[in-house]
mmCIF file of C-alpha atoms in Angstrom:
data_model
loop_
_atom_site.group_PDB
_atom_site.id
_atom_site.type_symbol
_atom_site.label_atom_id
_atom_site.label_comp_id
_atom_site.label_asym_id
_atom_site.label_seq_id
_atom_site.Cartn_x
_atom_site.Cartn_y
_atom_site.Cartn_z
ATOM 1 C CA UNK A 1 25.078 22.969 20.548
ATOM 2 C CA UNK A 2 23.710 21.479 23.807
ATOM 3 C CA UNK A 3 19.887 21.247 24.189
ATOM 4 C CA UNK A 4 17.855 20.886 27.574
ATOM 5 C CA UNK A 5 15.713 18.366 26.899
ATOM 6 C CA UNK A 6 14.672 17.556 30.904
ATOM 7 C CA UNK A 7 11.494 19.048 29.851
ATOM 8 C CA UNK A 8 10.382 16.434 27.206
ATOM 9 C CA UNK A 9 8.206 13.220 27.926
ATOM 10 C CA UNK A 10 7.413 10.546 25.694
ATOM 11 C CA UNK A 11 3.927 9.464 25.794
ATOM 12 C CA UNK A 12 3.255 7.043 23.271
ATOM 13 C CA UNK A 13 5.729 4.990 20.143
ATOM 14 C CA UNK A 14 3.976 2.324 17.844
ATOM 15 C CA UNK A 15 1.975 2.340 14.997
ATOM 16 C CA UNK A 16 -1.545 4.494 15.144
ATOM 17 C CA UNK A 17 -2.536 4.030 10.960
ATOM 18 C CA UNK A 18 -2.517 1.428 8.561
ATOM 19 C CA UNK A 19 -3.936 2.059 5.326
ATOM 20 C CA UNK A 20 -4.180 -1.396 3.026
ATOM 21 C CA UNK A 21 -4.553 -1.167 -0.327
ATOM 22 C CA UNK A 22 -6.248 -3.855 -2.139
ATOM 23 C CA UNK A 23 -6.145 -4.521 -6.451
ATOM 24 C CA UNK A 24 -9.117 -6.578 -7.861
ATOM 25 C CA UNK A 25 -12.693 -6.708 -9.521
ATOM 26 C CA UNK A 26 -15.642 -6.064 -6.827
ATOM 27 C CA UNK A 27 -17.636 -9.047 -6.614
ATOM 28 C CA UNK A 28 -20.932 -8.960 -8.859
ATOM 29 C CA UNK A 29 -23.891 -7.902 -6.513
ATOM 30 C CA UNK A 30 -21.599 -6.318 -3.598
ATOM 31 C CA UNK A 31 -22.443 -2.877 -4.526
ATOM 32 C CA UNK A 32 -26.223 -3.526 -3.896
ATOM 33 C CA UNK A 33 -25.200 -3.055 -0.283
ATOM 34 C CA UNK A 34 -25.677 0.830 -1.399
ATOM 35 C CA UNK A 35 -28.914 0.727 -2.593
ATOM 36 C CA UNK A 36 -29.820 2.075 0.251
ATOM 37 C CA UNK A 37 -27.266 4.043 2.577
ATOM 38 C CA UNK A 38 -27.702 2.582 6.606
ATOM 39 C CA UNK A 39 -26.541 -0.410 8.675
ATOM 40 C CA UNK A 40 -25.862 -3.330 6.328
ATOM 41 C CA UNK A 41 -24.469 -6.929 7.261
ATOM 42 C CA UNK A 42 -21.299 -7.757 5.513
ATOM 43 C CA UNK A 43 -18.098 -10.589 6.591
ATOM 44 C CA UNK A 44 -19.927 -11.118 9.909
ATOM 45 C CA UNK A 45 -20.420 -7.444 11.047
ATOM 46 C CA UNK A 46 -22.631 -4.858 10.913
ATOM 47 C CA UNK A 47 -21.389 -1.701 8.916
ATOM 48 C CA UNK A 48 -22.556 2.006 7.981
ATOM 49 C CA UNK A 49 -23.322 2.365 4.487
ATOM 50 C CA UNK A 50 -22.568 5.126 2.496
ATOM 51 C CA UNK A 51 -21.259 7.068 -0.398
ATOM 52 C CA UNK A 52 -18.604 9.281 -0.063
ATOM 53 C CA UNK A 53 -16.724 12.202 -2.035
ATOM 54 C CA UNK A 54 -14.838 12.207 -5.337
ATOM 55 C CA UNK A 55 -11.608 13.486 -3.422
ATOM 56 C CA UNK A 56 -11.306 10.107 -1.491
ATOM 57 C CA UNK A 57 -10.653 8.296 -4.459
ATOM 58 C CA UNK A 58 -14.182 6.234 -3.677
ATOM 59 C CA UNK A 59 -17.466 6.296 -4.345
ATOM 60 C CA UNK A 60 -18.496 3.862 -1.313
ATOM 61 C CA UNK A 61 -17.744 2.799 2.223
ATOM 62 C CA UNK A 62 -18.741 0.550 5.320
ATOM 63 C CA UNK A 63 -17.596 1.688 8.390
ATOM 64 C CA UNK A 64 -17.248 -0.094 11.861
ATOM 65 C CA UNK A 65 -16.474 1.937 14.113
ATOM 66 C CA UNK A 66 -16.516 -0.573 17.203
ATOM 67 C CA UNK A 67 -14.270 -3.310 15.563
ATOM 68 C CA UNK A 68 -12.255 -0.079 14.221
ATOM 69 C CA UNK A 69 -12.385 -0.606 10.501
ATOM 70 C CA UNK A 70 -13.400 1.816 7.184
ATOM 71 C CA UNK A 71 -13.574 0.353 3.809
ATOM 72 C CA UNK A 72 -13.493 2.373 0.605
ATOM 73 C CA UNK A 73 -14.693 0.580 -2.373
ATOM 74 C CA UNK A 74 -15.365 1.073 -6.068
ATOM 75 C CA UNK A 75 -12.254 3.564 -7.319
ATOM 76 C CA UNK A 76 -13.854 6.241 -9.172
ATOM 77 C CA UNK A 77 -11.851 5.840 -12.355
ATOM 78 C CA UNK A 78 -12.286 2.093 -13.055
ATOM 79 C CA UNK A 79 -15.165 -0.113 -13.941
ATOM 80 C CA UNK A 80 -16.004 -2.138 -10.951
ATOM 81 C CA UNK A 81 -16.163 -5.407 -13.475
ATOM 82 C CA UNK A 82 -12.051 -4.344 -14.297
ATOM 83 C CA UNK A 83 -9.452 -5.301 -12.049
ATOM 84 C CA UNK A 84 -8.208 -2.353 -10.416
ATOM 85 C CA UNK A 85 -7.211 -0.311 -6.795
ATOM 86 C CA UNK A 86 -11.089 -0.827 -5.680
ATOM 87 C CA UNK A 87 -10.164 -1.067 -2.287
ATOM 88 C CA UNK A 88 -8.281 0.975 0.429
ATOM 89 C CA UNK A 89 -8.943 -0.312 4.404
ATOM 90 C CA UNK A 90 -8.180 2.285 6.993
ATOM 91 C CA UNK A 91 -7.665 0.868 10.535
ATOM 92 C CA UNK A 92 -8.038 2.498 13.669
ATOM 93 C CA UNK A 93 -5.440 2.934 16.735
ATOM 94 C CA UNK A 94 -7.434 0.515 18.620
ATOM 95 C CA UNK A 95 -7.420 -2.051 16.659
ATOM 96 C CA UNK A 96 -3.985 -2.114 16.016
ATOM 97 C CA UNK A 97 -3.421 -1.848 19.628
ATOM 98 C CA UNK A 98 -5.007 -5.240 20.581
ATOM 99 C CA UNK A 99 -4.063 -7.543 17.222
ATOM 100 C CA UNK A 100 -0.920 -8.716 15.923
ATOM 101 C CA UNK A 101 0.508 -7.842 12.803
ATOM 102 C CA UNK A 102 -0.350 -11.196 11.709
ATOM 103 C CA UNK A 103 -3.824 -11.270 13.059
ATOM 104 C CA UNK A 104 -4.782 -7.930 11.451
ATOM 105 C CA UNK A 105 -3.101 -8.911 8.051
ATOM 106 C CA UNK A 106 -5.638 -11.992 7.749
ATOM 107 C CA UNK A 107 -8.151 -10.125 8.757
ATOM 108 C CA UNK A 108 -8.182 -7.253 6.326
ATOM 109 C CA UNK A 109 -6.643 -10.204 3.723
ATOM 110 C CA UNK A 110 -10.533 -12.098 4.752
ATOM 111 C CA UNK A 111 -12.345 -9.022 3.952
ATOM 112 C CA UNK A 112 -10.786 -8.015 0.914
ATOM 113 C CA UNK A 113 -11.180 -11.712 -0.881
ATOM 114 C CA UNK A 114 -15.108 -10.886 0.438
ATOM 115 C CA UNK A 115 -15.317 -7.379 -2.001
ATOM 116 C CA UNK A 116 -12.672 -8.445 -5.178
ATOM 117 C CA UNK A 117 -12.365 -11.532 -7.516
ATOM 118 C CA UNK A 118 -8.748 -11.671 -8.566
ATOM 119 C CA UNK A 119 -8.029 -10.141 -5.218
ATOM 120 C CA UNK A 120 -3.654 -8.947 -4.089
ATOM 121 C CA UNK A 121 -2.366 -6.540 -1.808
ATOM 122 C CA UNK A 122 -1.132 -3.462 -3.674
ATOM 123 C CA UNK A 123 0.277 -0.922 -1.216
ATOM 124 C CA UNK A 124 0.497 -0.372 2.313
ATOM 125 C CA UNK A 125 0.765 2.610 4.346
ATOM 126 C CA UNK A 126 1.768 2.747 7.801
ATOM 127 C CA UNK A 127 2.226 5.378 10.319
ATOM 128 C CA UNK A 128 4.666 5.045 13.196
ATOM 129 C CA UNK A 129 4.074 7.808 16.132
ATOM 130 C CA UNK A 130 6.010 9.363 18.288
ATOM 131 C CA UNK A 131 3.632 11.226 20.733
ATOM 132 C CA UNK A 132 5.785 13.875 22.733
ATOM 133 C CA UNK A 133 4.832 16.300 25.203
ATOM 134 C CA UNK A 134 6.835 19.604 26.625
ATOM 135 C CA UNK A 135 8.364 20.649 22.849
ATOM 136 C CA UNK A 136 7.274 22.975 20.648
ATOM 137 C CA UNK A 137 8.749 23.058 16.959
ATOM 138 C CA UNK A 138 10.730 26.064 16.268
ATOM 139 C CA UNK A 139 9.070 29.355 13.580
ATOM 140 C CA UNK A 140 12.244 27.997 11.620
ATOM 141 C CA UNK A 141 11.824 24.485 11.385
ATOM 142 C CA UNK A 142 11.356 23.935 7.736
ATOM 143 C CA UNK A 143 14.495 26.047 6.886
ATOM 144 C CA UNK A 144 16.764 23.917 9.400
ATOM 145 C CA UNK A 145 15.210 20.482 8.716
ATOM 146 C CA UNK A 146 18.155 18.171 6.649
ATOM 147 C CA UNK A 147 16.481 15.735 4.547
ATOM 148 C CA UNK A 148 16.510 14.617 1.168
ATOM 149 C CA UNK A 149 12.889 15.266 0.372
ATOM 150 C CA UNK A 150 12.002 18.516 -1.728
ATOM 151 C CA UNK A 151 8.108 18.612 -0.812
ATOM 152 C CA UNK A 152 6.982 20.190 2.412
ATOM 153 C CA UNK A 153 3.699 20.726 3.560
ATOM 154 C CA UNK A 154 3.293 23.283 6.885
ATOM 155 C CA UNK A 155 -0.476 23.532 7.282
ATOM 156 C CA UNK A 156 -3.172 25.032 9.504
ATOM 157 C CA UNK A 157 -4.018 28.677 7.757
ATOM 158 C CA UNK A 158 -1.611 29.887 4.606
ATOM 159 C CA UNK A 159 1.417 31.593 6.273
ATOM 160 C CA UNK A 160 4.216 31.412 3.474
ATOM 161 C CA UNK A 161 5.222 29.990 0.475
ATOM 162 C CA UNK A 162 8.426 29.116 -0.903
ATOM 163 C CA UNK A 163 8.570 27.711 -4.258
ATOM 164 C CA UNK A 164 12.224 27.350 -4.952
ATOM 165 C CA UNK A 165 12.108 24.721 -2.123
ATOM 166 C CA UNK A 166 8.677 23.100 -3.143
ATOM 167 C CA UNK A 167 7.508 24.253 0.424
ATOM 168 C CA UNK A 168 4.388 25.915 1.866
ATOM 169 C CA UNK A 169 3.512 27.036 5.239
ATOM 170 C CA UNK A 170 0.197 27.187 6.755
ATOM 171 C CA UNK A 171 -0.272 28.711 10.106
ATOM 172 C CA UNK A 172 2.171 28.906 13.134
ATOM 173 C CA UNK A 173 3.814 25.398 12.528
ATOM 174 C CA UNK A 174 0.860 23.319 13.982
ATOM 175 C CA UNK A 175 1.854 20.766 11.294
ATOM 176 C CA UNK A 176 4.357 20.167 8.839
ATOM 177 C CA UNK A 177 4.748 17.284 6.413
ATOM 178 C CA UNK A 178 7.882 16.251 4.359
ATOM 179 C CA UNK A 179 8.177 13.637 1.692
ATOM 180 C CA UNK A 180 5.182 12.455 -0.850
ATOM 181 C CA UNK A 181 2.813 9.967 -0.294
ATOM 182 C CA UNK A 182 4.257 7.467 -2.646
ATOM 183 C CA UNK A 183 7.730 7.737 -0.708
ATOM 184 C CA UNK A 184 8.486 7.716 2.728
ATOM 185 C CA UNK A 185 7.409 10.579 4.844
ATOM 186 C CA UNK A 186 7.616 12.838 7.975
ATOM 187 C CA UNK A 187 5.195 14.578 9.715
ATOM 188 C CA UNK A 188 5.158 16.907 12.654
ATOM 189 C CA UNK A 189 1.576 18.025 13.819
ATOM 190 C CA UNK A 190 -0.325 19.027 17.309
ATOM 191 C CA UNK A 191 -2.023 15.436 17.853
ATOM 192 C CA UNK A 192 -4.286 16.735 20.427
ATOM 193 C CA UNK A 193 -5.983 18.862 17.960
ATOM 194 C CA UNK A 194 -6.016 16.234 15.332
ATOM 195 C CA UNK A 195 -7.599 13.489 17.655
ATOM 196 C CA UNK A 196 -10.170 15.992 18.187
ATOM 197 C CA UNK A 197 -10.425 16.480 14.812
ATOM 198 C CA UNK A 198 -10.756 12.686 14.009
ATOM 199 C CA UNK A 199 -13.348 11.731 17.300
ATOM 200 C CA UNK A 200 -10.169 9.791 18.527
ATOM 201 C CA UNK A 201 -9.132 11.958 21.534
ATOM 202 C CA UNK A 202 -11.017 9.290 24.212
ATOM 203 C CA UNK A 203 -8.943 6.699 22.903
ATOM 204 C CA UNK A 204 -5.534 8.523 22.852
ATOM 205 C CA UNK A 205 -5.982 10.486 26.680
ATOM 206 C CA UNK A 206 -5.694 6.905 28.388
ATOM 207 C CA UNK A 207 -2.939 5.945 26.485
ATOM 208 C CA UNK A 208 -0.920 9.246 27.356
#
């Protein structure tokens, strides 16, 4: 088949997540930084304070929203005193945008050796975007996409649901997601309305 694709403009390709995972024992005393949720100093910078829900994982984070950076601390199903996943950073587009890999590696690396004793990377997650403009994914889609991964996720309001193919739709193909999050993975979503979703959307208009 031929497809017109004279239509189609590609706004933005690089990295816009990174999600380091950290394995340790928090440092005795760190978690007095909750006592009291609000702006605490910690590494050098001033972050938000705060406790957060059971579904993150967490039970605390410190968030910078300026230097682009959100710790999660203190897994909810391990002693803080036991080495364990106690710490996840999430890092912004912006930040991403103006550091090397290198630079942003020792930074988050600095950080982390701040929070846990016994402190190693564990797992990263990044995201690579393509941000595209003038295409709209066909009411097919998840029937006609090839891959090897069984799981996909369509979301945005229940629409179907197809268990033979471990596959559920959610809307009118707003966003679809293949692949677990242990694995590699694909996803297909309206990044206007997620960026609004997020508080990101200033950042992203200048750099469409």
């Amino acid at each position: 088949a031929m497809t017109d694709l004279s239509s189609l403009r590609v706004l933005h390709v690089g990295a816009d997540t990174v999600r380091q995972l950290y394995r340790g024992s928090i440092k005795p005393d760190l978690l007095n930084l909750f006592e009291e949720p609000g702006i605490v100093q910690f590494g050098g910078y001033a972050w938000h304070a705060g406790r957060i829900g059971r579904d993150s994982g967490y039970q605390y984070s410190l968030q910078n929203s300026d230097l682009g950076l959100i710790l999660l601390l203190k897994n909810f199903n391990v002693k803080p005193e036991l080495i364990g996943p106690h710490l996840k950073i999430e890092v912004s587009p912006h930040l991403i945008d103006k550091c090397s890999p290198a630079k942003l590696q020792q930074l988050m690396d600095d950080l982390a050796e701040q929070i846990l004793d016994d402190c190693t990377a564990n797992q990263c997650a990044i995201h690579i975007a393509a941000d595209l403009q003038g295409w709209e994914p066909g009411h097919d889609l998840v029937e006609r996409m090839a891959c090897r991964s069984r799981r996909v996720r369509d979301t945005s309001g229940i629409y179907t649901m197809d268990f033979a193919a471990d596959a559920t739709v959610y809307g009118r193909g707003q966003s679809a997601l293949w692949g677990s999050a242990s694995g590699v993975q694909c996803a297909l979503y309206d990044k206007t309305l997620q960026a609004q979703t997020v508080d990101k959307l200033d950042y992203w208009r200048p750099v469409w």
